[in-house]
């Protein structure tokens, strides 16, 4: 999914945005967005001209979609790890308490 977003950003925004000039810069920019770096530059970096209005709209939709999807994925993964650790500890604690009775 990350590679698909990187390819899409590179192909569509590559000529209009300095942070999306190459595939490696696009992947780096998207990874930085996940960490909260460079959000303002990513949203406002499209070169302005009368022909870039659709690109500006696509840029905003593309970045919002990317951030929302990946934040939910990372958040779900984090909650799953915490839930698994809690269940493991809870089962371990129940097994220990049964052995002492």
PDB file of C-alpha atoms in Angstrom:
ATOM      1  CA  UNK A   1       0.000   0.000   0.000  1.00  0.00           C
ATOM      2  CA  UNK A   2       2.865   2.348   0.834  1.00  0.00           C
ATOM      3  CA  UNK A   3       4.547   1.581  -2.494  1.00  0.00           C
ATOM      4  CA  UNK A   4       1.273   2.201  -4.345  1.00  0.00           C
ATOM      5  CA  UNK A   5       0.893   5.607  -2.694  1.00  0.00           C
ATOM      6  CA  UNK A   6       4.541   6.385  -3.465  1.00  0.00           C
ATOM      7  CA  UNK A   7       4.127   5.488  -7.139  1.00  0.00           C
ATOM      8  CA  UNK A   8       0.909   7.462  -7.444  1.00  0.00           C
ATOM      9  CA  UNK A   9       2.448  10.542  -5.808  1.00  0.00           C
ATOM     10  CA  UNK A  10       5.564  10.334  -7.938  1.00  0.00           C
ATOM     11  CA  UNK A  11       3.659   9.904 -11.212  1.00  0.00           C
ATOM     12  CA  UNK A  12       0.998  12.549 -10.611  1.00  0.00           C
ATOM     13  CA  UNK A  13       2.779  15.135  -8.474  1.00  0.00           C
ATOM     14  CA  UNK A  14       6.365  14.625  -9.670  1.00  0.00           C
ATOM     15  CA  UNK A  15       6.412  17.565 -12.061  1.00  0.00           C
ATOM     16  CA  UNK A  16       4.397  19.882  -9.816  1.00  0.00           C
ATOM     17  CA  UNK A  17       5.852  19.366  -6.330  1.00  0.00           C
ATOM     18  CA  UNK A  18       9.541  19.504  -5.312  1.00  0.00           C
ATOM     19  CA  UNK A  19       9.141  16.794  -2.659  1.00  0.00           C
ATOM     20  CA  UNK A  20       7.784  14.315  -5.212  1.00  0.00           C
ATOM     21  CA  UNK A  21      10.415  14.692  -7.984  1.00  0.00           C
ATOM     22  CA  UNK A  22      11.670  11.100  -7.732  1.00  0.00           C
ATOM     23  CA  UNK A  23      10.393   7.844  -6.300  1.00  0.00           C
ATOM     24  CA  UNK A  24      12.886   7.929  -3.422  1.00  0.00           C
ATOM     25  CA  UNK A  25      11.986  11.536  -2.527  1.00  0.00           C
ATOM     26  CA  UNK A  26       8.301  10.617  -2.655  1.00  0.00           C
ATOM     27  CA  UNK A  27       8.778   7.630  -0.331  1.00  0.00           C
ATOM     28  CA  UNK A  28      10.889   9.758   2.006  1.00  0.00           C
ATOM     29  CA  UNK A  29       8.282  12.539   2.046  1.00  0.00           C
ATOM     30  CA  UNK A  30       5.441  10.115   2.770  1.00  0.00           C
ATOM     31  CA  UNK A  31       7.420   8.475   5.565  1.00  0.00           C
ATOM     32  CA  UNK A  32       8.108  11.906   7.044  1.00  0.00           C
ATOM     33  CA  UNK A  33       4.388  12.676   6.866  1.00  0.00           C
ATOM     34  CA  UNK A  34       3.682   9.610   8.987  1.00  0.00           C
ATOM     35  CA  UNK A  35       6.013  11.014  11.629  1.00  0.00           C
ATOM     36  CA  UNK A  36       4.421  14.471  11.444  1.00  0.00           C
ATOM     37  CA  UNK A  37       7.310  16.203   9.662  1.00  0.00           C
ATOM     38  CA  UNK A  38       6.829  18.543   6.736  1.00  0.00           C
ATOM     39  CA  UNK A  39       3.045  18.533   6.686  1.00  0.00           C
ATOM     40  CA  UNK A  40       2.745  22.214   5.767  1.00  0.00           C
ATOM     41  CA  UNK A  41       5.355  21.933   3.010  1.00  0.00           C
ATOM     42  CA  UNK A  42       3.653  18.860   1.569  1.00  0.00           C
ATOM     43  CA  UNK A  43       0.252  20.530   1.437  1.00  0.00           C
ATOM     44  CA  UNK A  44       1.445  23.872   0.083  1.00  0.00           C
ATOM     45  CA  UNK A  45       4.313  22.825  -2.188  1.00  0.00           C
ATOM     46  CA  UNK A  46       2.464  22.589  -5.512  1.00  0.00           C
ATOM     47  CA  UNK A  47       3.715  25.240  -7.952  1.00  0.00           C
ATOM     48  CA  UNK A  48       0.866  27.624  -8.665  1.00  0.00           C
ATOM     49  CA  UNK A  49      -0.357  28.307 -12.167  1.00  0.00           C
ATOM     50  CA  UNK A  50      -3.803  28.364 -13.779  1.00  0.00           C
ATOM     51  CA  UNK A  51      -3.344  24.769 -14.970  1.00  0.00           C
ATOM     52  CA  UNK A  52      -2.411  23.301 -11.577  1.00  0.00           C
ATOM     53  CA  UNK A  53      -5.774  23.745  -9.833  1.00  0.00           C
ATOM     54  CA  UNK A  54      -6.737  20.076 -10.395  1.00  0.00           C
ATOM     55  CA  UNK A  55      -3.274  19.050  -9.197  1.00  0.00           C
ATOM     56  CA  UNK A  56      -3.673  21.164  -6.059  1.00  0.00           C
ATOM     57  CA  UNK A  57      -7.025  19.520  -5.309  1.00  0.00           C
ATOM     58  CA  UNK A  58      -5.559  16.065  -5.982  1.00  0.00           C
ATOM     59  CA  UNK A  59      -2.592  16.899  -3.732  1.00  0.00           C
ATOM     60  CA  UNK A  60      -4.838  17.726  -0.795  1.00  0.00           C
ATOM     61  CA  UNK A  61      -7.075  14.662  -1.287  1.00  0.00           C
ATOM     62  CA  UNK A  62      -4.059  12.383  -1.847  1.00  0.00           C
ATOM     63  CA  UNK A  63      -2.213  13.532   1.285  1.00  0.00           C
ATOM     64  CA  UNK A  64      -5.315  13.500   3.507  1.00  0.00           C
ATOM     65  CA  UNK A  65      -6.197   9.995   2.338  1.00  0.00           C
ATOM     66  CA  UNK A  66      -2.640   8.772   2.877  1.00  0.00           C
ATOM     67  CA  UNK A  67      -2.376  10.205   6.385  1.00  0.00           C
ATOM     68  CA  UNK A  68      -5.794   8.919   7.463  1.00  0.00           C
ATOM     69  CA  UNK A  69      -5.296   5.401   6.105  1.00  0.00           C
ATOM     70  CA  UNK A  70      -1.817   4.961   7.507  1.00  0.00           C
ATOM     71  CA  UNK A  71      -2.626   6.511  10.888  1.00  0.00           C
ATOM     72  CA  UNK A  72      -5.520   4.065  11.238  1.00  0.00           C
ATOM     73  CA  UNK A  73      -3.290   1.156  10.191  1.00  0.00           C
ATOM     74  CA  UNK A  74      -0.542   2.118  12.629  1.00  0.00           C
ATOM     75  CA  UNK A  75      -3.039   2.828  15.388  1.00  0.00           C
ATOM     76  CA  UNK A  76      -4.795  -0.517  14.839  1.00  0.00           C
ATOM     77  CA  UNK A  77      -1.452  -2.308  14.858  1.00  0.00           C
ATOM     78  CA  UNK A  78      -0.452  -0.610  18.100  1.00  0.00           C
ATOM     79  CA  UNK A  79      -3.779  -1.433  19.749  1.00  0.00           C
ATOM     80  CA  UNK A  80      -3.455  -5.051  18.554  1.00  0.00           C
ATOM     81  CA  UNK A  81       0.012  -5.349  20.095  1.00  0.00           C
ATOM     82  CA  UNK A  82      -1.202  -3.921  23.405  1.00  0.00           C
ATOM     83  CA  UNK A  83      -4.267  -6.198  23.365  1.00  0.00           C
ATOM     84  CA  UNK A  84      -2.150  -9.286  22.631  1.00  0.00           C
ATOM     85  CA  UNK A  85       0.278  -8.428  25.424  1.00  0.00           C
ATOM     86  CA  UNK A  86      -2.607  -7.899  27.855  1.00  0.00           C
ATOM     87  CA  UNK A  87      -4.221 -11.225  26.937  1.00  0.00           C
ATOM     88  CA  UNK A  88      -0.901 -13.055  27.281  1.00  0.00           C
ATOM     89  CA  UNK A  89      -0.257 -11.575  30.694  1.00  0.00           C
ATOM     90  CA  UNK A  90      -3.823 -12.203  31.801  1.00  0.00           C
ATOM     91  CA  UNK A  91      -3.666 -15.884  30.749  1.00  0.00           C
ATOM     92  CA  UNK A  92      -0.267 -16.260  32.358  1.00  0.00           C
ATOM     93  CA  UNK A  93      -1.535 -14.750  35.601  1.00  0.00           C
ATOM     94  CA  UNK A  94      -4.612 -17.029  35.631  1.00  0.00           C
ATOM     95  CA  UNK A  95      -2.433 -20.126  35.072  1.00  0.00           C
ATOM     96  CA  UNK A  96      -0.119 -19.138  37.917  1.00  0.00           C
ATOM     97  CA  UNK A  97      -2.962 -18.465  40.345  1.00  0.00           C
ATOM     98  CA  UNK A  98      -4.554 -21.885  39.629  1.00  0.00           C
ATOM     99  CA  UNK A  99      -1.309 -23.674  40.384  1.00  0.00           C
ATOM    100  CA  UNK A 100      -1.052 -22.175  43.883  1.00  0.00           C
ATOM    101  CA  UNK A 101      -4.568 -23.116  44.943  1.00  0.00           C
TER     102      UNK A 101
END
